[in-house]
Coordinates of C-alpha atoms in Angstrom, one line a residue:
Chain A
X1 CA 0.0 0.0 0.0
X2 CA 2.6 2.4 -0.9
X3 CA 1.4 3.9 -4.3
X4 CA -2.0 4.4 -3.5
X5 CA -1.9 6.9 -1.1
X6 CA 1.6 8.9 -1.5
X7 CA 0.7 9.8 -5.9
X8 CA -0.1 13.3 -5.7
X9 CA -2.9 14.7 -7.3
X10 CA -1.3 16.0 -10.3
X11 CA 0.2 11.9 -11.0
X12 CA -3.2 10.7 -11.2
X13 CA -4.2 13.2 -13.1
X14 CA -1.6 13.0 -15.8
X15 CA -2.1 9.3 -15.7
X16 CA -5.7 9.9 -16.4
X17 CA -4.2 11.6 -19.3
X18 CA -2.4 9.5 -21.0
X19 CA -5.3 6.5 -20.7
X20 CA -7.4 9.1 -22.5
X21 CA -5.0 10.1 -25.0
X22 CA -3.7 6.2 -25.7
X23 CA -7.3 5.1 -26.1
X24 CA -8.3 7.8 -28.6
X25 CA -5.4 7.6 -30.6
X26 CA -6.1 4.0 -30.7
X27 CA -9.6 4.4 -32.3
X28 CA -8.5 7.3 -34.4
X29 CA -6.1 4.1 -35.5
X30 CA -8.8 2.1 -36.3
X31 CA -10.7 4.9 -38.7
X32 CA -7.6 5.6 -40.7
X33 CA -9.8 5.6 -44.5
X34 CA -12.4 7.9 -42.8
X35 CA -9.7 10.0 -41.4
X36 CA -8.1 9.9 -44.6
X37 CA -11.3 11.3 -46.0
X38 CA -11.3 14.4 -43.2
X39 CA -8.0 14.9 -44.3
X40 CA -9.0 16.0 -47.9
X41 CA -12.1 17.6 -46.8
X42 CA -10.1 20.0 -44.9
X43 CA -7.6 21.2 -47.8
X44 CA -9.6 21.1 -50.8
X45 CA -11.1 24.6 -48.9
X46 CA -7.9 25.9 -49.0
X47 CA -7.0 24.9 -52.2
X48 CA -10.1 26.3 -54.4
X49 CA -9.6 29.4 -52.4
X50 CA -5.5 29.4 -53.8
X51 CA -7.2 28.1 -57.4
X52 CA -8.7 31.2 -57.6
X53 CA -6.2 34.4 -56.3
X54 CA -4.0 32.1 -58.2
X55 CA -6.0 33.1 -61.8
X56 CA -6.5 36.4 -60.4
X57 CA -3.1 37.2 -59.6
X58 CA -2.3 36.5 -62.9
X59 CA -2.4 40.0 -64.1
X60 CA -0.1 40.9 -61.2
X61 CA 0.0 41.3 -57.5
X62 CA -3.3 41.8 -55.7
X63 CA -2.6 44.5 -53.2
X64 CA 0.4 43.2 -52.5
X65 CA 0.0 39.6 -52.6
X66 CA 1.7 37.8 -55.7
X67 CA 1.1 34.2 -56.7
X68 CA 3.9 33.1 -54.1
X69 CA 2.5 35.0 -51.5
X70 CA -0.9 33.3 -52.1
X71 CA 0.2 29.9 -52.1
X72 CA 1.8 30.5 -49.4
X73 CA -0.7 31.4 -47.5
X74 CA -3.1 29.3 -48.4
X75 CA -0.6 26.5 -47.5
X76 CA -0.7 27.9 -44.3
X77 CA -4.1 27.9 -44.1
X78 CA -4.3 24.3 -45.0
X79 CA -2.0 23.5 -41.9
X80 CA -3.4 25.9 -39.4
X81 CA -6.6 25.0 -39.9
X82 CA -6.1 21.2 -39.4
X83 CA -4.3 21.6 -36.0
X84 CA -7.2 24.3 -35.0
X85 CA -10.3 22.1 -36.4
X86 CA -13.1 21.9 -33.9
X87 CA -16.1 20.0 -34.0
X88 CA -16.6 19.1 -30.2
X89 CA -20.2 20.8 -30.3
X90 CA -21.4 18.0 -32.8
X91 CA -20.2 15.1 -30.3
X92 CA -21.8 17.3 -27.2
X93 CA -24.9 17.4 -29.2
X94 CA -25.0 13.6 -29.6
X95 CA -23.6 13.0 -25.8
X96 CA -26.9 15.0 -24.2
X97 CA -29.3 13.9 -27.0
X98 CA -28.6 10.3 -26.4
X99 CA -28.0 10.2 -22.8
X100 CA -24.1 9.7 -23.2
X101 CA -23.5 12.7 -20.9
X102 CA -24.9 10.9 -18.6
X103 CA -22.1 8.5 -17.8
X104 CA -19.9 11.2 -18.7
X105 CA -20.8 13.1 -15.6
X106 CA -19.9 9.9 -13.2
X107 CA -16.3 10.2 -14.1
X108 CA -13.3 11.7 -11.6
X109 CA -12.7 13.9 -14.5
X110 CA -14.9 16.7 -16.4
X111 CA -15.6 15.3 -20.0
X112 CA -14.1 18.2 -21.6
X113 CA -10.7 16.7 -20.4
X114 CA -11.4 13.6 -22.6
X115 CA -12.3 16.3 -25.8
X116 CA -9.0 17.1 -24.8
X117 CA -7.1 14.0 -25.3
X118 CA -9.0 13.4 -27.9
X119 CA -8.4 16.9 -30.2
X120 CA -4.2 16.4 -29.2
X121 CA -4.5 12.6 -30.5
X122 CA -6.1 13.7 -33.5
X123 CA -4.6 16.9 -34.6
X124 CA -0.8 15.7 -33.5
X125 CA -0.5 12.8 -36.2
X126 CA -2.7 14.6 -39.0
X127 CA -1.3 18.2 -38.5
X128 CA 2.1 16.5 -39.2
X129 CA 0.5 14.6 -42.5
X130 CA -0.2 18.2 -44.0
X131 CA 3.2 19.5 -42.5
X132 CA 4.9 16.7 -44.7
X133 CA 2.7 17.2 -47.5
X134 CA 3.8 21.0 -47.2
X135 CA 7.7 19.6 -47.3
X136 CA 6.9 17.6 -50.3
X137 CA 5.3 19.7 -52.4
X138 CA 8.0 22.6 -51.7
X139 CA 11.1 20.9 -53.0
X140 CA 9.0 21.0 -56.3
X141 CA 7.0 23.9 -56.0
X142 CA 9.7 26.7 -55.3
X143 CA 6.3 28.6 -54.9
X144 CA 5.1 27.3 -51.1
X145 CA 8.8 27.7 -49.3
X146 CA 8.5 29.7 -46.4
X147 CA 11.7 31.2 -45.0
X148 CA 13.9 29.3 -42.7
X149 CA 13.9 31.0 -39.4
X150 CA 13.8 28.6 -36.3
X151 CA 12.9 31.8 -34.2
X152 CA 9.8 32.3 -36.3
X153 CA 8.8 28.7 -36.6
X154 CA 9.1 29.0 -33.0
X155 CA 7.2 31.8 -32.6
X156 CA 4.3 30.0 -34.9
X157 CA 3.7 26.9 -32.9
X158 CA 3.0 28.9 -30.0
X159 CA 0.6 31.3 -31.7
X160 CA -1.2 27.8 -33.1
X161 CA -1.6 26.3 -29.9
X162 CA -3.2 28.8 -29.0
X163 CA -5.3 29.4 -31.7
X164 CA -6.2 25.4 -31.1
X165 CA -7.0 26.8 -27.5
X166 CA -8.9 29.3 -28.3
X167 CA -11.0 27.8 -31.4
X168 CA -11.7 24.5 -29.4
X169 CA -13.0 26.5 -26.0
X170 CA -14.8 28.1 -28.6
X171 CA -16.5 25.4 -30.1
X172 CA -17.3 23.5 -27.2
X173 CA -18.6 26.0 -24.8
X174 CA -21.1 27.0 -27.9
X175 CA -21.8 23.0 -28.1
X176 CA -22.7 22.9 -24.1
X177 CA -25.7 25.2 -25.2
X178 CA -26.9 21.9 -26.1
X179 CA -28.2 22.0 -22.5
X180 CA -30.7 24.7 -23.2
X181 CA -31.4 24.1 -27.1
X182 CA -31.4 21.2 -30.0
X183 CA -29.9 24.1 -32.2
X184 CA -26.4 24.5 -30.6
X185 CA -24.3 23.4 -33.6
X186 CA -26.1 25.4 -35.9
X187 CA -24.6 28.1 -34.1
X188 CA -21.0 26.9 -34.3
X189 CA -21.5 26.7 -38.4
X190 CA -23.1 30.0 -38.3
X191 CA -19.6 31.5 -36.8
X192 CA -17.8 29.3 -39.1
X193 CA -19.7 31.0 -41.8
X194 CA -18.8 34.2 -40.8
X195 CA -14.9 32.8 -40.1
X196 CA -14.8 32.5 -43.7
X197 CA -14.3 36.0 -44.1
X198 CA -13.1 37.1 -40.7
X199 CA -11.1 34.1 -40.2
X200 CA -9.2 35.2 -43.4
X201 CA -10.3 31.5 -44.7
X202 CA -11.1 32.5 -48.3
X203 CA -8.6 35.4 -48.7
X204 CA -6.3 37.3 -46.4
X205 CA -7.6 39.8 -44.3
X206 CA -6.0 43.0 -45.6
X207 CA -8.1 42.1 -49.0
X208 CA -11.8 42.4 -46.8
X209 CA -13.0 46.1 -47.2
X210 CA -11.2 47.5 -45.0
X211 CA -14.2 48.2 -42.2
X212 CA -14.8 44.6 -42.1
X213 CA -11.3 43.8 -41.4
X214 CA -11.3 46.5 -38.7
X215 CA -14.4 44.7 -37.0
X216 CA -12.9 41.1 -37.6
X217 CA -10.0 42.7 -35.2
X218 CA -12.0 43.2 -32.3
X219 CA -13.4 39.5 -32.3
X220 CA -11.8 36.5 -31.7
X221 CA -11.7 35.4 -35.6
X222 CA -8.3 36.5 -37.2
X223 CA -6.7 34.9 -33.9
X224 CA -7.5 31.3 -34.5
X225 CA -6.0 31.4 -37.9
X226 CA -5.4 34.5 -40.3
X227 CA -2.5 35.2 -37.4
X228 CA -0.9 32.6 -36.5
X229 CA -0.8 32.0 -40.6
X230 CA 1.3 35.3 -40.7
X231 CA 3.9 34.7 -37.8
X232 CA 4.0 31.0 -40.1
X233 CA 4.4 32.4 -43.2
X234 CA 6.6 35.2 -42.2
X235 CA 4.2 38.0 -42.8
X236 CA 4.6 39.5 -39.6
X237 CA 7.6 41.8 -39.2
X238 CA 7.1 44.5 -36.6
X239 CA 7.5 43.9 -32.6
X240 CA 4.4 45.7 -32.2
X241 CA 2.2 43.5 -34.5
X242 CA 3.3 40.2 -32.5
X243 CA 2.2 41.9 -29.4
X244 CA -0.9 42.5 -30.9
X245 CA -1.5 39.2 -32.2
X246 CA -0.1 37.5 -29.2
X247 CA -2.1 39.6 -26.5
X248 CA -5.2 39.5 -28.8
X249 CA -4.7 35.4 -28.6
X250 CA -4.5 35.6 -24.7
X251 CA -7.3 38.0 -24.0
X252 CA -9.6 35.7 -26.1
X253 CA -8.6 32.6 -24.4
X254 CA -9.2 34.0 -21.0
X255 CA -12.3 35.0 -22.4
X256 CA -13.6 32.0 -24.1
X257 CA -12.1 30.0 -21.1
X258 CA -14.2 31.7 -18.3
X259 CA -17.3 31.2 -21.1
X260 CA -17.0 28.0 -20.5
X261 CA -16.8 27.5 -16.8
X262 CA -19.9 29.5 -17.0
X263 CA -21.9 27.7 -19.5
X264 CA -20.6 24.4 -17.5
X265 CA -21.3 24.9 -14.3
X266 CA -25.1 26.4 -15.2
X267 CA -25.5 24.0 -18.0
X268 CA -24.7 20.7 -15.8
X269 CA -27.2 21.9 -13.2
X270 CA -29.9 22.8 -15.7
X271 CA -29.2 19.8 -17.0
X272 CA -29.9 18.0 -13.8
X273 CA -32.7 19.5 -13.0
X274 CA -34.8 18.5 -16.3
X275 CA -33.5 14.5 -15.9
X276 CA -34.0 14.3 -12.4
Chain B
X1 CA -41.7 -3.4 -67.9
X2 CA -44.2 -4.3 -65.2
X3 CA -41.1 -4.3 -62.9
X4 CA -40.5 -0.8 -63.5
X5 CA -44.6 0.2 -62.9
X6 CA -44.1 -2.2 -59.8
X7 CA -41.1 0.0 -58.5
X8 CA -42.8 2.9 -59.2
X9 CA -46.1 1.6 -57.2
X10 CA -43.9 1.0 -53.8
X11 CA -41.8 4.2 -53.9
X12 CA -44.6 6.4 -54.3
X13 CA -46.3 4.4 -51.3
X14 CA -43.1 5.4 -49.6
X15 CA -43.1 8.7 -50.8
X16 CA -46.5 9.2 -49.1
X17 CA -45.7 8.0 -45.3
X18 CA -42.4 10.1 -45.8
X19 CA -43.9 12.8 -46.4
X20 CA -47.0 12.2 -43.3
X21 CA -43.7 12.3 -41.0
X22 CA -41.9 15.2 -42.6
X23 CA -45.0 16.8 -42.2
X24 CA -44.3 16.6 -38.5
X25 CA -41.4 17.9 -38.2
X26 CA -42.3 21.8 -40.0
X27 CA -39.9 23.4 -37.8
X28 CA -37.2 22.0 -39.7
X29 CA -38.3 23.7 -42.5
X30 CA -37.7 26.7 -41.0
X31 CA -34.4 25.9 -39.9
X32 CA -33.3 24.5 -42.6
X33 CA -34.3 27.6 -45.3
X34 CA -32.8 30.0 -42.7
X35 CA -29.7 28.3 -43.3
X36 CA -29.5 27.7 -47.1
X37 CA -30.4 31.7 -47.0
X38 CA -27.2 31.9 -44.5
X39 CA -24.9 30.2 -46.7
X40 CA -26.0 31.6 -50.2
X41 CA -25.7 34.9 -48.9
X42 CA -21.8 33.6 -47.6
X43 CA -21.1 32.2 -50.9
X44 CA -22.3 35.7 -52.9
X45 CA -20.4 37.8 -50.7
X46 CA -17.4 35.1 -51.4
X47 CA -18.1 36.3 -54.8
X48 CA -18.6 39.9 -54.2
X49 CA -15.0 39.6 -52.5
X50 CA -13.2 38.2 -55.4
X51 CA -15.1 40.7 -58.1
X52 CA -13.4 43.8 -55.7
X53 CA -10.1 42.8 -56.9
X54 CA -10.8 41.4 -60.0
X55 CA -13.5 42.6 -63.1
X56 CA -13.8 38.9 -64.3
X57 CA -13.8 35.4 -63.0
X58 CA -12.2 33.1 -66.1
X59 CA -14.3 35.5 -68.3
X60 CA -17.2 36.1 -66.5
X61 CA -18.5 38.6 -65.0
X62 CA -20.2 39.2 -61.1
X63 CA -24.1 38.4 -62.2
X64 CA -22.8 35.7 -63.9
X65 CA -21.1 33.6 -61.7
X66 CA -24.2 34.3 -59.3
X67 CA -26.2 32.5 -61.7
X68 CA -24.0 29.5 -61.2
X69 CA -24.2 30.1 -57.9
X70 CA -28.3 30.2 -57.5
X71 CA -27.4 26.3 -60.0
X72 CA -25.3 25.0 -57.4
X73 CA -27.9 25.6 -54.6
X74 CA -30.4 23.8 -56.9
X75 CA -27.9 21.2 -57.3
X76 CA -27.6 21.1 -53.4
X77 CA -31.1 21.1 -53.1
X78 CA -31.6 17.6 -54.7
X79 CA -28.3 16.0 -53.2
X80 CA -29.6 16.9 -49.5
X81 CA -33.5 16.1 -50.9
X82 CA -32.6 12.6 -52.4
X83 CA -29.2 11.7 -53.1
X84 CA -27.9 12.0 -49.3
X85 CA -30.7 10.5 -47.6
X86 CA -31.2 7.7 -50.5
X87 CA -27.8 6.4 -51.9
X88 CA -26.2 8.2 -49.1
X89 CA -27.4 5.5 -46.7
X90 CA -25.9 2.5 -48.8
X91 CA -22.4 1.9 -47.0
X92 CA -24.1 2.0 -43.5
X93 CA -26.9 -0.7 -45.3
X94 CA -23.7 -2.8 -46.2
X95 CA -22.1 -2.9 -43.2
X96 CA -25.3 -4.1 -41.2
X97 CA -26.4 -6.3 -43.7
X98 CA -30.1 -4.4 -44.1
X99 CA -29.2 -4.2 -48.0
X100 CA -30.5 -8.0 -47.6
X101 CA -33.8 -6.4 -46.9
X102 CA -33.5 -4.9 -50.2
X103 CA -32.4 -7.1 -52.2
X104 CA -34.7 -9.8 -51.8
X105 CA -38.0 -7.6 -52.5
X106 CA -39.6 -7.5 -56.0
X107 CA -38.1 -4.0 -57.1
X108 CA -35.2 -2.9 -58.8
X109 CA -32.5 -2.8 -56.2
X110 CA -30.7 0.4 -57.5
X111 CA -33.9 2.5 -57.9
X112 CA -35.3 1.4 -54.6
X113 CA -31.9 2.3 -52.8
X114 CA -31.8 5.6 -54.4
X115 CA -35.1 6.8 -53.8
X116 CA -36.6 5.6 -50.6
X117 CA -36.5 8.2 -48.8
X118 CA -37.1 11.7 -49.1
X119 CA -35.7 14.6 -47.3
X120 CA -38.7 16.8 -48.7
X121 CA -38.0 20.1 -47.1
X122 CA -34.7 20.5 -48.8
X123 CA -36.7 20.9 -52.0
X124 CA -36.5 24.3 -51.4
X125 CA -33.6 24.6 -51.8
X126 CA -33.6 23.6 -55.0
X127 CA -36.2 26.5 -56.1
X128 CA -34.7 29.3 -53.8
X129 CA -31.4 28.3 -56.0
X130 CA -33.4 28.6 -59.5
X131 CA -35.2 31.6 -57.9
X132 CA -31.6 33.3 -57.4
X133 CA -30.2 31.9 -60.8
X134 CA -33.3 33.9 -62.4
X135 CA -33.2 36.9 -61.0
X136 CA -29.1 37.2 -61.5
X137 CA -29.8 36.0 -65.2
X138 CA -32.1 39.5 -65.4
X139 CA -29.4 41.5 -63.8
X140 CA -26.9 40.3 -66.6
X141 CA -29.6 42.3 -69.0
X142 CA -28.9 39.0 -71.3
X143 CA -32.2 38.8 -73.5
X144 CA -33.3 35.2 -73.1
X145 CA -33.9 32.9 -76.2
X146 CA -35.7 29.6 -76.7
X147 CA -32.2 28.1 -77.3
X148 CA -31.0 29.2 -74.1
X149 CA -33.7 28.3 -72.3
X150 CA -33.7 24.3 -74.0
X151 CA -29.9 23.8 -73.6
X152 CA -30.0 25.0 -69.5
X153 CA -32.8 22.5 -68.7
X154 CA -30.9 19.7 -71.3
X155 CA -27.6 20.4 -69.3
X156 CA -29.3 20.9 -65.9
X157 CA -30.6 17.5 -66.5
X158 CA -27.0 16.4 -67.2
X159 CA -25.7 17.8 -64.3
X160 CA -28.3 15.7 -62.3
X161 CA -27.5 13.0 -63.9
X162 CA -23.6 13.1 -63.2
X163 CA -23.9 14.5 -59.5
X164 CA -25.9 11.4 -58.9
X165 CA -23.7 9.2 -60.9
X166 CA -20.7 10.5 -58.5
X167 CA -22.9 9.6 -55.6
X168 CA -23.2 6.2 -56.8
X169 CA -19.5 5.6 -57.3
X170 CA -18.3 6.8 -54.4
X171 CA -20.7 5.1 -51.8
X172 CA -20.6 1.6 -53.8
X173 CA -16.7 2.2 -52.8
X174 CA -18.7 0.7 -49.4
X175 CA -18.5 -2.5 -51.2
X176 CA -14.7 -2.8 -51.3
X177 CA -14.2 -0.6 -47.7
X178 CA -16.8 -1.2 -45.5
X179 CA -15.5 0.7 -42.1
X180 CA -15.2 4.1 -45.0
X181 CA -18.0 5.7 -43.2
X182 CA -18.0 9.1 -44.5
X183 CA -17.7 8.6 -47.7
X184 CA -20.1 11.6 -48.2
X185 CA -18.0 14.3 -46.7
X186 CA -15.3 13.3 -50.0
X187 CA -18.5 14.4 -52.1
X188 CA -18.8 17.4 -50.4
X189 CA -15.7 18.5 -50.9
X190 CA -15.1 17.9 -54.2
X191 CA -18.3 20.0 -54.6
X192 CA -17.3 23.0 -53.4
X193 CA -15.1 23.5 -55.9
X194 CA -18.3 23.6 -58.3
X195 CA -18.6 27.0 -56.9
X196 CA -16.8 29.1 -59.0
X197 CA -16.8 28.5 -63.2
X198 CA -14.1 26.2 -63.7
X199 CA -12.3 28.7 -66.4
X200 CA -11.5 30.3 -63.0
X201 CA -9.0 27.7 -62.3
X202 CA -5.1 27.4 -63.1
X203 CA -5.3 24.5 -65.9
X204 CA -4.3 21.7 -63.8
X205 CA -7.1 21.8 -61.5
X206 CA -9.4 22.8 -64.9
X207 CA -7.7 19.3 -66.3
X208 CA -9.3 17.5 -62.7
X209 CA -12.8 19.0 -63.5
X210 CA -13.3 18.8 -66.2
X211 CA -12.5 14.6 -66.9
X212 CA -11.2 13.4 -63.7
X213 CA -13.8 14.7 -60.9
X214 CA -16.4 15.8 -63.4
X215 CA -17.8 18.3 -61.6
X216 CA -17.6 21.3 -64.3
X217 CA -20.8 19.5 -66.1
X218 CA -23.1 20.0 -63.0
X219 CA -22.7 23.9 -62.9
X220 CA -20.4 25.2 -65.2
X221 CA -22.2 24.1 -68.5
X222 CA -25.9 24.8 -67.4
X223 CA -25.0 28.3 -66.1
X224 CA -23.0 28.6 -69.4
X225 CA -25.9 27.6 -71.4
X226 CA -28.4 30.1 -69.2
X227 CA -25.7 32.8 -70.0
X228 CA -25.4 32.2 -73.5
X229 CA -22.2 30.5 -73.6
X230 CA -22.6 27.4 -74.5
X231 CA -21.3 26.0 -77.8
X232 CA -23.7 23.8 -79.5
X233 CA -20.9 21.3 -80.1
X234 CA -20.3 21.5 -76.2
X235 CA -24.4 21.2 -75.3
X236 CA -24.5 17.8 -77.4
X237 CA -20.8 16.5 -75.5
X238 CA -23.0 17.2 -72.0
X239 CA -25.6 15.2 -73.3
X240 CA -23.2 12.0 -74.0
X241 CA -22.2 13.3 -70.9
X242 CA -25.4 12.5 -69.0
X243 CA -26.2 9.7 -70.6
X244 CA -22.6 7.7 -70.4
X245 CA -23.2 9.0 -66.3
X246 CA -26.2 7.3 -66.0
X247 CA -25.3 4.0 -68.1
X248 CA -21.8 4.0 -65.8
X249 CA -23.6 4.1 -62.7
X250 CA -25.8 1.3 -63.8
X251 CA -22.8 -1.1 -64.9
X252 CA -20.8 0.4 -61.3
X253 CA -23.9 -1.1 -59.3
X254 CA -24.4 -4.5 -61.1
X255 CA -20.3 -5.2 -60.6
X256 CA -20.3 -3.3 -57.1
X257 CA -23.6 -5.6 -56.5
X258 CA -21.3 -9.2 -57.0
X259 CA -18.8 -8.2 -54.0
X260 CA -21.6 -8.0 -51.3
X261 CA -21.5 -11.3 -48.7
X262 CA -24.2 -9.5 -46.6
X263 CA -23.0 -8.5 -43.2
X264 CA -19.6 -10.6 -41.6
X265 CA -19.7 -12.5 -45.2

């Protein structure tokens, strides 16, 4: 009996972890044709949108964005957008509408700790599927290499963690409306709507009208991926806009973080009191 | 030939207690036109966002490519209507083994599986799409001519015909991969990129749509036709178009057919 009582809190816990994230990665194992699948759903976005500046640019740079600069970021994109996916509100929907919350809510640990495991199982090995594609495709396509700088590559994994943060708070405390309505991912595809413009998803943002980029800067949008695209790509130059970018990335985490301790903590009692 | 009235008899029997049950749920009608609305209105500003930095789309011009667009909701419109939940339900039939159910009943298999069921709501989709495509066609100020008009329903027809030919193939791919389960989400990618004329690509990707994935015949030609850009020479290729779409379908089913062992077979 010497384990069980001296493991600290924070053993357990990571232990709890890595059980979570063995077993989903195990599953995700077993889906590898569907995943597959995802995987092209997710660029072919990204690559229609590049199609088309692509032809455009052909009569010369578009405010400033060449062909290179376009593929480029739309390579980005592509990456960014797989390691920042979200679709946690579609599995909360099913969870509450078919009573598999409830067993949920017996565990030690909250359920968003399993989403968790789950999105780092799944974004770690196909994030790094599109990250060799990217590799690939540039020793033949002079067109998609991106500058070597370890500082900025640096810089850019930090900026898409926490775009992943952000985006996947995002997406599941709007799911947990799922307490109060049956409409709760139409919601989450209604701001992924609107991310295709203030995301920068179809085109960067400097080529919205410019009072719609403006707006885009005051919501969380351009954070989850039009930025951390730029610190990738190089884009970003000035110390000032990386303190921008980066405190604009932490203010919306903090924000969409304490969202969700709110909609959690009334949601699971609201919850209660309409099964009990 | 009495196999074919026989067919028709049972599916318009099923047609009837769909729609009783459809009728039941009238909220999602609301739902679901608020959010075709939602995402035309997405893919028109999409447009409007190109057409600020560019006076043409692979030579043609804003009202035009709306026109396409208003085709691809139509288009849409019967994918979510019949094709989705229809053929769309085929690789989960062949993993449980309830295509058995099918197969042994006194209808053609491939007509039965492809139109049981009805998702009649999205419907409207399909006229809110041909609503838009009209009223952009009178904002081009093109005069419209008999020849127009015969050549977009000729093509529209194709472009039925090959969207559902491309739902065919890829979800008798169950056949061959039965734990593929979302087969469908390939289709709706490769759709998207039906959005936009396919002149507007770089030629490699034109190349891929127009004989490899061929989605340029569901909205490029019929908007081409409406638009009075069709060639004649090009209308009569879309109608060998259509028709080798729906005799490849056929043959695709009958050899797709021989690899099923029922479930755990």
């Amino acid at each position: 009996m010497t384990s069980g009582t001296t493991r600290s809190a924070v053993a357990v816990f990571r232990d709890q972890y890595a059980e979570l994230m063995r077993s989903a990665f195990l599953i995700d194992l077993q889906y590898r044709a569907s995943i597959a699948i995802w995987l092209i759903w997710g660029v072919t976005e990204p690559i229609i949108s590049l199609g088309i500046w692509w032809s455009i640019a052909a009569a010369g740079a578009v405010d400033g964005f060449t062909r290179e600069a376009f593929a480029q970021y739309f390579f980005g994109v592509a990456l960014v957008n797989q390691a920042t996916l979200s679709w946690d509100a579609w599995n909360i929907d099913r969870w509450i509408r078919e009573g598999e919350m409830n067993y949920r809510l017996t565990r030690p640990i909250a359920p968003i700790h399993e989403a968790i495991a789950d999105n780092v199982a799944y974004k770690g090995p196909t994030a790094t599927i599109i990250l060799s594609a990217w590799i690939i495709a540039a020793a033949f396509w002079p067109a998609v290499r991106i500058p070597f700088e370890p500082a900025h590559w640096a810089l850019a994994i930090v900026a898409i963690v926490l775009a992943a943060a952000i985006r996947f708070l995002n997406g599941y405390a709007t799911g947990l409306l799922a307490f109060w309505t049956t409409r709760a991912t139409a919601l989450v595809e209604l701001q992924f709507g609107i991310s295709l413009f203030l995301s920068g998803r179809i085109a960067p943002l400097s080529l919205l009208p410019p009072r719609v980029a403006e707006v885009a800067g005051y919501l969380w949008f351009p954070y989850v991926l039009s930025f951390p695209v730029q610190v990738l790509t190089g884009t970003i130059t000035t110390t000032a806009q990386y303190v921008r970018g980066f405190a604009g990335q932490v203010i919306w985490l903090a924000i969409w973080l304490m969202l969700y301790l709110l909609v959690w903590s009334r949601g699971r009692r609201h919850y209660g009191a309409v099964g009990g | 030939m009495t196999s074919i009235r026989r067919t028709a008899t049972v599916l318009r029997a099923f047609w009837q207690l769909n729609w009783l049950e459809e009728l039941q749920y009238r909220g999602n009608f609301i739902a679901s036109l608020l959010g075709t609305v939602f995402w035309l209105l997405m893919a028109i500003l999409t447009a409007a966002l190109y057409f600020r930095h560019t006076s043409r789309l692979g030579g043609w011009e804003f009202w035009d490519v709306v026109v396409l667009l208003g085709i691809f909701n139509a288009l849409a419109g019967v994918v979510e209507a019949v094709l989705r939940p229809g053929i769309g339900h085929l690789p989960a039939d062949v993993r449980s083994g309830a295509l058995d159910l099918v197969l042994v009943r006194p209808v053609d298999a491939q007509f039965y599986v492809s139109f049981r069921r009805l998702d009649v709501w999205r419907f409207a989709d399909v006229v809110l799409g041909l609503a838009l495509a009209g009223y952009a066609f009178v904002q081009t100020g093109r005069p419209i001519g008999a020849w127009e008009l015969i050549t977009f329903v000729v093509t529209f027809a194709v472009a039925i015909a090959v969207v559902y030919a491309i739902w065919v193939a890829l979800m008798s791919l169950a056949f061959w991969f039965v734990a593929v389960e979302n087969m469908a989400a390939l289709f709706d990618a490769l759709f998207e990129a039906a959005r936009n004329p396919v002149s507007a690509y770089p030629g490699a990707l034109r190349f891929l749509f127009v004989y490899l994935i061929p989605i340029a015949w569901t909205t490029t030609i019929p908007a081409s036709a409406l638009t009075g850009r069709l060639r004649p020479a090009l209308a009569l290729w879309a109608l060998a178009v259509g028709i080798a779409a729906i005799g490849a379908s056929r043959l695709l089913w009958r050899v797709a057919l021989t690899r099923y062992t029922s479930a755990g077979g």
